[in-house]
Short mmCIF file of C-alpha atoms in Angstrom, two decimals:
data_model
loop_
_atom_site.label_atom_id
_atom_site.label_comp_id
_atom_site.label_asym_id
_atom_site.label_seq_id
_atom_site.Cartn_x
_atom_site.Cartn_y
_atom_site.Cartn_z
CA UNK I 19 -2.40 -2.80 32.59
CA UNK I 20 -0.58 -1.12 29.45
CA UNK I 21 -2.47 -0.67 26.01
CA UNK I 22 -1.55 -3.24 23.67
CA UNK I 23 -2.38 -4.12 20.16
CA UNK I 24 -1.08 -7.43 18.90
CA UNK I 25 -0.48 -8.37 15.74
CA UNK I 26 -1.93 -11.39 14.45
CA UNK I 27 -0.31 -14.82 15.35
CA UNK I 28 2.46 -15.43 12.72
CA UNK I 29 4.47 -18.44 12.59
CA UNK I 30 6.50 -18.14 9.74
CA UNK I 31 7.86 -14.64 10.88
CA UNK I 32 8.77 -15.52 14.02
CA UNK I 33 10.72 -18.02 12.60
CA UNK I 34 12.84 -15.50 11.16
CA UNK I 35 12.90 -13.58 13.93
CA UNK I 36 14.02 -16.79 16.26
CA UNK I 37 16.92 -17.43 13.16
CA UNK I 38 19.74 -14.89 14.93
CA UNK I 39 19.64 -13.23 11.56
CA UNK I 40 18.63 -10.39 12.23
CA UNK I 41 20.60 -9.30 14.69
CA UNK I 42 24.24 -10.15 12.19
CA UNK I 43 21.82 -8.11 10.08
CA UNK I 44 22.05 -5.19 12.14
CA UNK I 45 25.61 -5.86 13.19
CA UNK I 46 26.56 -5.79 9.21
CA UNK I 47 24.77 -2.69 8.33
CA UNK I 48 25.25 -0.59 11.59
CA UNK I 49 21.91 0.82 11.39
CA UNK I 50 18.05 0.33 10.87
CA UNK I 51 16.85 -1.99 8.37
CA UNK I 52 13.79 -3.31 6.82
CA UNK I 53 13.72 -6.97 5.44
CA UNK I 54 11.00 -7.90 2.91
CA UNK I 55 9.57 -11.67 2.08
CA UNK I 56 8.53 -11.91 -1.84
CA UNK I 57 6.80 -15.35 -1.33
CA UNK I 58 4.24 -13.95 0.64
CA UNK I 59 3.50 -11.23 -2.00
CA UNK I 60 3.14 -14.31 -4.33
CA UNK I 61 1.19 -15.85 -2.27
CA UNK I 62 -0.85 -12.84 -1.98
CA UNK I 63 -1.21 -12.27 -5.75
CA UNK I 64 -2.55 -15.98 -6.01
CA UNK I 65 -5.18 -15.50 -3.38
CA UNK I 66 -6.50 -12.41 -5.66
CA UNK I 67 -6.26 -14.44 -9.07
CA UNK I 68 -8.49 -16.89 -6.84
CA UNK I 69 -11.27 -14.32 -6.20
CA UNK I 70 -11.35 -13.38 -10.00
CA UNK I 71 -11.37 -17.28 -10.87
CA UNK I 72 -14.30 -18.12 -7.91
CA UNK I 73 -17.00 -15.43 -9.51
CA UNK I 74 -15.79 -16.07 -13.59
CA UNK I 75 -15.01 -12.73 -13.65
CA UNK I 76 -12.04 -11.81 -16.21
CA UNK I 77 -9.88 -9.29 -14.16
CA UNK I 78 -6.23 -7.76 -13.86
CA UNK I 79 -4.21 -7.38 -10.77
CA UNK I 80 -1.93 -3.96 -10.76
CA UNK I 81 0.26 -3.43 -7.59
CA UNK I 82 0.50 -0.59 -6.54
CA UNK I 83 4.49 0.91 -6.91
CA UNK I 84 4.06 3.37 -4.37
CA UNK I 85 2.99 1.41 -1.04
CA UNK I 86 6.74 -0.39 -1.22
CA UNK I 87 9.78 0.91 -3.37
CA UNK I 88 11.37 -2.17 -3.28
CA UNK I 89 12.49 -3.87 -6.21
CA UNK I 90 11.58 -7.60 -5.29
CA UNK I 91 8.24 -7.31 -5.02
CA UNK I 92 8.02 -5.55 -9.19
CA UNK I 93 10.23 -8.81 -10.40
CA UNK I 94 7.47 -10.60 -8.76
CA UNK I 95 5.00 -8.80 -10.94
CA UNK I 96 7.14 -9.46 -13.82
CA UNK I 97 7.56 -13.49 -13.21
CA UNK I 98 4.03 -14.09 -12.51
CA UNK I 99 2.65 -11.71 -15.27
CA UNK I 100 0.82 -9.29 -13.43
CA UNK I 101 0.54 -5.28 -13.39
CA UNK I 102 2.29 -2.25 -11.92
CA UNK I 103 0.53 0.70 -11.00
CA UNK I 104 3.11 3.73 -11.70
CA UNK I 105 2.77 7.70 -10.88
CA UNK I 106 6.31 8.84 -11.84
CA UNK I 107 8.46 8.76 -14.94
CA UNK I 108 10.52 6.86 -11.85
CA UNK I 109 8.31 4.45 -11.03
CA UNK I 110 7.81 3.80 -14.60
CA UNK I 111 11.56 3.09 -15.56
CA UNK I 112 11.80 1.63 -12.08
CA UNK I 113 9.19 -1.15 -13.63
CA UNK I 114 9.84 -1.57 -16.94
CA UNK I 115 13.81 -2.03 -15.94
CA UNK I 116 12.65 -5.16 -13.62
CA UNK I 117 11.16 -7.37 -16.87
CA UNK I 118 7.46 -5.71 -16.20
CA UNK I 119 6.22 -4.90 -19.80
CA UNK I 120 5.06 -1.92 -21.23
CA UNK I 121 1.23 -3.19 -21.87
CA UNK I 122 1.30 -4.40 -17.97
CA UNK I 123 1.41 -0.97 -16.56
CA UNK I 124 -1.41 1.38 -15.16
CA UNK I 125 -0.25 5.22 -14.94
CA UNK I 126 -2.74 6.81 -12.31
CA UNK I 127 -2.39 9.98 -10.55
CA UNK I 128 -3.45 13.43 -10.50
CA UNK I 129 -1.67 15.49 -13.79
CA UNK I 130 0.99 14.12 -15.23
CA UNK I 131 4.22 15.15 -16.35
CA UNK I 132 4.84 15.65 -20.37
CA UNK I 133 7.70 13.28 -20.00
CA UNK I 134 5.49 10.23 -18.06
CA UNK I 135 2.50 10.88 -20.56
CA UNK I 136 5.57 10.59 -23.86
CA UNK I 137 7.40 7.82 -22.36
CA UNK I 138 4.23 5.93 -21.45
CA UNK I 139 2.43 5.99 -24.57
CA UNK I 140 5.03 4.92 -26.22
CA UNK I 141 5.73 2.00 -24.33
CA UNK I 142 2.27 0.76 -25.15
CA UNK I 143 0.45 1.74 -21.00
CA UNK I 144 -2.59 2.39 -20.14
CA UNK I 145 -3.08 5.45 -19.10
CA UNK I 146 -5.61 6.65 -16.19
CA UNK I 147 -6.96 10.40 -18.04
CA UNK I 148 -7.79 12.63 -14.90
CA UNK I 149 -9.27 15.92 -16.47
CA UNK I 150 -10.12 17.29 -20.12
CA UNK I 151 -6.71 19.22 -20.39
CA UNK I 152 -4.88 15.92 -19.59
CA UNK I 153 -6.64 14.72 -22.73
CA UNK I 154 -5.65 17.50 -24.83
CA UNK I 155 -2.08 16.83 -23.71
CA UNK I 156 -2.50 12.96 -24.84
CA UNK I 157 -4.41 13.41 -27.51
CA UNK I 158 -1.31 15.72 -29.21
CA UNK I 159 0.96 13.18 -28.63
CA UNK I 160 3.55 12.23 -31.38
CA UNK I 161 3.75 8.14 -30.99
CA UNK I 162 3.65 5.54 -33.66
CA UNK I 163 0.16 3.27 -31.70
CA UNK I 164 -3.09 4.51 -30.48
CA UNK I 165 -2.53 5.74 -26.62
CA UNK I 166 -4.42 3.35 -24.15
CA UNK I 167 -6.70 5.29 -22.05
CA UNK I 168 -9.16 5.39 -19.47
CA UNK I 169 -11.13 7.71 -17.92
CA UNK I 170 -11.43 8.18 -14.57
CA UNK I 171 -14.82 8.97 -13.01
CA UNK I 172 -15.48 11.62 -10.14
CA UNK I 173 -16.78 10.13 -7.17
CA UNK I 174 -20.22 11.70 -6.14
CA UNK I 175 -20.24 10.33 -2.97
CA UNK I 176 -16.68 11.68 -2.21
CA UNK I 177 -17.34 15.60 -3.06
CA UNK I 178 -14.28 16.87 -1.70
CA UNK I 179 -12.24 14.29 -3.81
CA UNK I 180 -9.80 16.10 -6.08
CA UNK I 181 -9.82 13.24 -8.67
CA UNK I 182 -11.63 12.58 -11.74
CA UNK I 183 -13.99 13.87 -14.47
CA UNK I 184 -18.18 14.91 -13.63
CA UNK I 185 -21.12 13.97 -15.41
CA UNK I 186 -20.84 17.27 -17.94
CA UNK I 187 -16.46 16.55 -18.08
CA UNK I 188 -16.84 12.91 -18.82
CA UNK I 189 -19.47 13.73 -21.73
CA UNK I 190 -17.40 15.91 -23.08
CA UNK I 191 -13.91 14.01 -22.75
CA UNK I 192 -16.21 10.92 -24.38
CA UNK I 193 -17.05 13.40 -27.33
CA UNK I 194 -14.02 13.96 -28.08
CA UNK I 195 -12.51 10.52 -28.01
CA UNK I 196 -14.52 9.60 -30.41
CA UNK I 197 -13.44 12.27 -32.29
CA UNK I 198 -10.23 11.45 -31.96
CA UNK I 199 -10.44 8.24 -34.18
CA UNK I 200 -7.68 5.63 -34.45
CA UNK I 201 -5.15 8.23 -32.18
CA UNK I 202 -6.86 7.08 -28.72
CA UNK I 203 -8.10 3.71 -27.99
CA UNK I 204 -10.62 4.42 -24.87
CA UNK I 205 -10.77 1.22 -23.20
CA UNK I 206 -13.35 2.41 -20.24
CA UNK I 207 -13.19 4.43 -17.04
CA UNK I 208 -11.59 4.03 -13.65
CA UNK I 209 -12.55 6.01 -9.96
CA UNK I 210 -9.76 6.67 -7.30
CA UNK I 211 -12.33 6.69 -4.02
CA UNK I 212 -10.70 7.18 -0.30
CA UNK I 213 -11.33 4.53 2.48
CA UNK I 214 -12.28 0.21 2.48
CA UNK I 215 -15.69 0.42 2.64
CA UNK I 216 -17.20 -2.45 0.03
CA UNK I 217 -20.74 -1.23 -0.70
CA UNK I 218 -19.61 2.06 -2.45
CA UNK I 219 -16.80 0.55 -4.52
CA UNK I 220 -19.69 -2.06 -5.67
CA UNK I 221 -22.05 1.37 -6.31
CA UNK I 222 -19.32 3.13 -8.25
CA UNK I 223 -18.04 0.49 -10.62
CA UNK I 224 -21.41 -0.54 -11.49
CA UNK I 225 -21.72 2.99 -12.51
CA UNK I 226 -18.67 2.52 -14.60
CA UNK I 227 -20.18 -0.81 -16.74
CA UNK I 228 -22.97 1.24 -17.20
CA UNK I 229 -20.50 4.19 -18.60
CA UNK I 230 -18.75 1.14 -20.69
CA UNK I 231 -21.93 0.83 -22.40
CA UNK I 232 -22.86 4.27 -23.26
CA UNK I 233 -19.17 4.72 -24.56
CA UNK I 234 -19.80 1.98 -26.69
CA UNK I 235 -22.87 3.63 -27.94
CA UNK I 236 -20.19 6.10 -29.75
CA UNK I 237 -17.82 3.64 -31.04
CA UNK I 238 -15.66 3.20 -28.39
CA UNK I 239 -14.08 -0.06 -26.92
CA UNK I 240 -14.65 0.83 -23.27
CA UNK I 241 -14.52 -2.79 -21.87
CA UNK I 242 -12.37 -2.57 -18.71
CA UNK I 243 -13.20 -0.50 -15.85
CA UNK I 244 -10.74 -0.44 -12.67
CA UNK I 245 -11.29 -0.37 -8.98
CA UNK I 246 -8.24 1.08 -7.36
CA UNK I 247 -7.18 0.38 -4.04
CA UNK I 248 -8.63 0.60 -0.91
CA UNK I 249 -8.53 -3.24 -0.48
CA UNK I 250 -8.19 -3.44 3.77
CA UNK I 251 -5.08 -5.83 5.62
CA UNK I 252 -6.58 -6.76 8.81
CA UNK I 253 -3.27 -6.71 11.43
CA UNK I 254 -5.05 -7.67 14.64
CA UNK I 255 -8.92 -9.44 15.64
CA UNK I 256 -11.31 -7.63 16.21
CA UNK I 257 -11.34 -8.41 20.06
CA UNK I 258 -8.02 -6.52 20.25
CA UNK I 259 -9.36 -3.67 18.33
CA UNK I 260 -12.66 -3.13 20.00
CA UNK I 261 -10.89 -2.71 23.30
CA UNK I 262 -7.78 -0.54 21.93
CA UNK I 263 -10.35 1.82 20.86
CA UNK I 264 -12.63 1.63 23.83
CA UNK I 265 -9.97 2.09 26.28
CA UNK I 266 -6.94 4.27 25.16
CA UNK I 267 -6.91 7.18 26.99
CA UNK I 268 -3.96 10.49 26.70
CA UNK I 269 -2.13 8.73 29.62
CA UNK I 270 -1.62 5.64 27.08
CA UNK I 271 1.11 7.79 25.45
CA UNK I 272 4.19 9.58 26.01
CA UNK I 273 3.84 13.57 26.74
CA UNK I 274 -0.13 12.95 26.97
CA UNK I 275 -0.79 12.67 23.35
CA UNK I 276 -4.20 12.34 22.24
CA UNK I 277 -5.90 10.83 19.40
CA UNK I 278 -9.31 9.91 18.06
CA UNK I 279 -10.17 6.42 16.70
CA UNK I 280 -10.37 8.02 12.93
CA UNK I 281 -6.37 9.34 13.47
CA UNK I 282 -6.05 5.43 13.18
CA UNK I 283 -5.43 3.13 10.07
CA UNK I 284 -8.42 0.50 10.84
CA UNK I 285 -6.16 -2.02 12.16
CA UNK I 286 -9.18 -5.05 12.12
CA UNK I 287 -11.46 -5.30 8.83
CA UNK I 288 -13.97 -8.08 8.89
CA UNK I 289 -13.01 -8.32 5.18
CA UNK I 290 -9.50 -7.69 4.00
CA UNK I 291 -7.27 -8.46 0.86
CA UNK I 292 -8.62 -10.92 -1.56
CA UNK I 293 -11.78 -11.35 0.65
CA UNK I 294 -12.88 -7.47 0.59
CA UNK I 295 -12.76 -7.99 -3.64
CA UNK I 296 -15.02 -11.54 -2.98
CA UNK I 297 -17.17 -8.97 -1.52
CA UNK I 298 -16.83 -6.42 -3.69
CA UNK I 299 -18.01 -8.81 -6.67
CA UNK I 300 -20.72 -10.20 -4.45
CA UNK I 301 -21.88 -6.86 -3.78
CA UNK I 302 -25.31 -5.37 -5.71
CA UNK I 303 -24.45 -1.69 -6.99
CA UNK I 304 -27.15 0.82 -6.33
CA UNK I 305 -30.46 0.12 -8.94
CA UNK I 306 -29.78 -2.99 -9.44
CA UNK I 307 -31.18 -6.80 -8.88
CA UNK I 308 -27.60 -8.68 -9.89
CA UNK I 309 -24.19 -8.55 -8.17
CA UNK I 310 -21.44 -6.99 -9.45
CA UNK I 311 -19.60 -10.03 -10.46
CA UNK I 312 -22.43 -10.82 -12.85
CA UNK I 313 -23.39 -7.20 -14.13
CA UNK I 314 -19.84 -8.04 -15.43
CA UNK I 315 -20.09 -10.92 -16.91
CA UNK I 316 -22.83 -10.03 -18.45
CA UNK I 317 -21.55 -6.63 -19.94
CA UNK I 318 -18.32 -8.36 -21.26
CA UNK I 319 -16.68 -5.50 -19.02
CA UNK I 320 -12.99 -6.69 -17.39
CA UNK I 321 -12.29 -5.90 -13.67
CA UNK I 322 -8.71 -3.99 -13.06
CA UNK I 323 -7.66 -3.92 -9.62
CA UNK I 324 -4.63 -1.53 -8.29
CA UNK I 325 -4.27 -3.52 -4.32
CA UNK I 326 -1.38 -1.80 -2.89
CA UNK I 327 -0.87 -2.63 1.36
CA UNK I 328 -3.29 -5.86 0.40
CA UNK I 329 -0.74 -7.39 -1.53
CA UNK I 330 1.90 -6.65 1.14
CA UNK I 331 0.12 -8.26 3.55
CA UNK I 332 2.62 -9.73 5.73
CA UNK I 333 5.51 -9.40 3.24
CA UNK I 334 8.36 -7.45 5.00
CA UNK I 335 9.07 -6.05 8.81
CA UNK I 336 11.00 -3.04 10.03
CA UNK I 337 14.39 -3.98 12.90
CA UNK I 338 15.91 -0.86 14.29
CA UNK I 339 18.61 -1.51 17.44
CA UNK I 340 18.31 -0.02 20.63
CA UNK I 341 20.97 2.73 20.98
CA UNK I 342 19.66 4.33 24.88
CA UNK I 343 17.51 3.82 27.40
CA UNK I 344 15.91 6.35 29.54
CA UNK I 345 14.14 6.15 32.68
CA UNK I 346 11.03 8.65 33.59
CA UNK I 347 8.65 8.97 35.71
CA UNK I 348 6.58 5.17 35.11
CA UNK I 349 7.72 4.61 32.14
CA UNK I 350 11.07 4.78 29.69
CA UNK I 351 12.05 6.20 26.75
CA UNK I 352 13.68 3.99 23.86
CA UNK I 353 16.04 6.19 21.37
CA UNK I 354 16.83 3.41 18.40
CA UNK I 355 19.43 4.13 15.60
CA UNK I 356 16.90 5.10 12.90
CA UNK I 357 13.62 7.99 12.81
CA UNK I 358 9.94 7.87 12.62
CA UNK I 359 9.95 8.94 9.52
CA UNK I 360 10.82 5.21 8.96
CA UNK I 361 7.22 4.27 9.65
CA UNK I 362 5.22 6.52 7.80
CA UNK I 363 1.85 6.32 9.91
CA UNK I 364 3.60 9.82 11.12
CA UNK I 365 2.87 11.37 7.88
CA UNK I 366 -0.88 10.87 8.41
CA UNK I 367 -0.34 12.74 12.14
CA UNK I 368 -1.07 9.07 13.41
CA UNK I 369 0.74 5.75 14.82
CA UNK I 370 1.50 2.17 13.63
CA UNK I 371 -0.55 0.81 15.93
CA UNK I 372 0.90 -3.41 15.92
CA UNK I 373 3.07 -3.20 18.99
CA UNK I 374 6.85 -3.93 18.13
CA UNK I 375 8.33 -6.98 19.39
CA UNK I 376 11.95 -7.02 21.30
CA UNK I 377 14.47 -8.78 20.99
CA UNK I 378 17.01 -9.82 23.09
CA UNK I 379 19.91 -12.27 23.72
CA UNK I 380 18.99 -12.31 27.61
CA UNK I 381 16.92 -15.02 28.88
CA UNK I 382 13.43 -14.91 28.78
CA UNK I 383 11.87 -13.71 32.06
CA UNK I 384 15.15 -12.07 32.48
CA UNK I 385 13.62 -9.07 35.07
CA UNK I 386 10.56 -7.56 34.95
CA UNK I 387 8.34 -6.20 32.20
CA UNK I 388 9.55 -2.30 31.23
CA UNK I 389 6.84 -0.33 29.54
CA UNK I 390 8.29 2.45 27.16
CA UNK I 391 7.61 4.65 24.32
CA UNK I 392 10.16 4.33 21.41
CA UNK I 393 12.40 7.71 20.26
CA UNK I 394 14.00 8.34 17.15
CA UNK I 395 17.44 9.42 16.87
CA UNK I 396 16.95 13.21 15.40
CA UNK I 397 16.96 16.17 17.94
CA UNK I 398 13.03 17.25 17.60
CA UNK I 399 10.74 16.08 19.81
CA UNK I 400 8.14 15.19 18.31
CA UNK I 401 10.38 12.39 16.70
CA UNK I 402 8.74 9.33 18.34
CA UNK I 403 8.52 5.74 16.39
CA UNK I 404 5.70 4.93 18.87
CA UNK I 405 4.22 7.65 21.38
CA UNK I 406 2.28 4.95 22.98
CA UNK I 407 3.94 3.32 26.36
CA UNK I 408 4.79 -0.60 24.94
CA UNK I 409 5.00 -3.22 27.57
CA UNK I 410 8.19 -5.03 26.59
CA UNK I 411 9.21 -8.42 28.55
CA UNK I 412 12.18 -7.21 29.82
CA UNK I 413 13.84 -3.42 30.34
CA UNK I 414 15.51 -3.28 26.46
CA UNK I 415 19.61 -2.36 26.76
CA UNK I 416 21.23 -1.13 24.22
CA UNK I 417 22.31 -3.24 20.95
CA UNK I 418 18.50 -5.02 21.69
CA UNK I 419 16.14 -4.97 18.43
CA UNK I 420 13.12 -3.22 18.20
CA UNK I 421 11.30 -5.23 15.33
CA UNK I 422 8.06 -3.32 14.00
CA UNK I 423 5.95 -6.40 12.09
CA UNK I 424 4.12 -6.42 8.92
CA UNK I 425 5.15 -3.16 7.93
CA UNK I 426 5.90 -3.23 3.91
CA UNK I 427 2.23 -1.74 3.14
CA UNK I 428 3.46 1.96 3.15
CA UNK I 429 5.34 1.86 6.30
CA UNK I 430 8.58 1.58 4.76
CA UNK I 431 9.44 4.19 2.70
CA UNK I 432 6.33 6.62 1.71
CA UNK I 433 8.29 9.50 4.30
CA UNK I 434 12.10 8.13 4.40
CA UNK I 435 14.15 11.10 4.98
CA UNK I 436 17.94 10.49 5.58
CA UNK I 437 17.56 13.78 8.31
CA UNK I 438 20.76 14.40 10.04
CA UNK I 439 22.36 12.45 7.13
CA UNK I 440 21.36 9.26 8.81
CA UNK I 441 21.52 6.40 6.57
CA UNK I 442 18.00 5.29 4.91
CA UNK I 443 17.22 1.90 5.91
CA UNK I 444 18.72 -0.54 4.20
CA UNK I 445 15.71 -3.33 2.72
CA UNK I 446 17.08 -7.08 2.48
CA UNK I 447 15.21 -9.91 0.97
CA UNK I 448 14.70 -13.09 2.74
CA UNK I 449 13.56 -16.48 1.28
CA UNK I 450 14.35 -19.89 2.26
CA UNK I 451 15.78 -22.07 0.01
CA UNK I 452 15.93 -26.22 0.71
CA UNK I 453 15.20 -25.40 4.12
CA UNK I 454 17.85 -22.41 5.25
CA UNK I 455 17.19 -18.52 5.00
CA UNK I 456 19.20 -16.56 3.36
CA UNK I 457 19.15 -13.09 2.18
CA UNK I 458 20.67 -10.84 -0.23
CA UNK I 459 20.10 -6.30 -0.63
CA UNK I 460 17.32 -5.69 -2.77
CA UNK I 461 18.19 -3.87 -5.92
CA UNK I 462 17.26 -1.33 -8.29
CA UNK I 463 18.36 -0.84 -12.37
CA UNK I 464 21.11 0.83 -12.97
CA UNK I 465 20.25 3.86 -15.58
#
């Protein structure tokens, strides 16, 4: 039996697949496309805000824009007063162009371009300062208001990290902020932590709370901390995930491709999304007797977070048309009308694992099940959207569609490229209005 990893059931998504609209859009665009669901984004945002309210913690949610370039999601942030996390001048410009206020932006990333720092400061955005030399560049900006900053803390638990200030550098940065007077408004601290574990986030957040108290002794505002993102998405059940990890072998993949468990995103997480935030708030930072939520309230510290993937859970999928089927010994090779660059897990020498879905006009049960991997339209042997041999309910045919579910978080465009002059997949915004499924192209402002 072939290896499977089915995504969680999603009746709303199934309704879109069964509507016939995706076939019409494939015909209209003549190539692959992504569809995005802003209503799902709204639901996820509300869930994060509910988690903060339940813990009586003052907080703010910033959408990590790098997770998806669609303007529709930034528009939802503007409509609901949410923040946006940007890391480039282009991202900052896009957010402002879709109505997000400057004071609702946080600017992250490593060493930032001069133009980004200048515009961010002028717009009143919050800047996460990553190094002492960046702090010096912020101090000499000529802007008519205090520059709002966080100081990013180096994570001691991840000594390989390239982000943040260590103990000595933090001490020096705090002294410079105190000396800067009204040029700087030092609002607190942040960190960038890899992985999805709850306790390390709570531990480092607890440390940042203590740093806020230390900074206040120097006369600095220091009333907020950012824990960044790293709040997992749960794509599949624990049973399916464990079976997959236990049973997967090179024979399950085209060309005997070999993966280890550590190569994959954790497609099942026991706590995910807003529940992961609840778990962080309920955890006890090391050397403290109270949960993080209590410590935040006691110290009068506001919690900022920057989820990307978790705000996009269920908020979109990717659609490719079959343009060729080739039989090999024991399985087939499908070629679709796009490339693996539009499923960005390949960027990490990995694989996007939730099972793709075959959409065909043929009646169900028309022919035996068919085992196949899925290749892209380029001339590279390595261009496979799915190395794994997938069991499709029937042999796909030219014109059928392959749908990859739940790809809005990072998969759609982190690694996109018009290689071979193939068009980048369009983004289509789908919404139900008065019971009717309607679509429009996602758009960006012209400058």
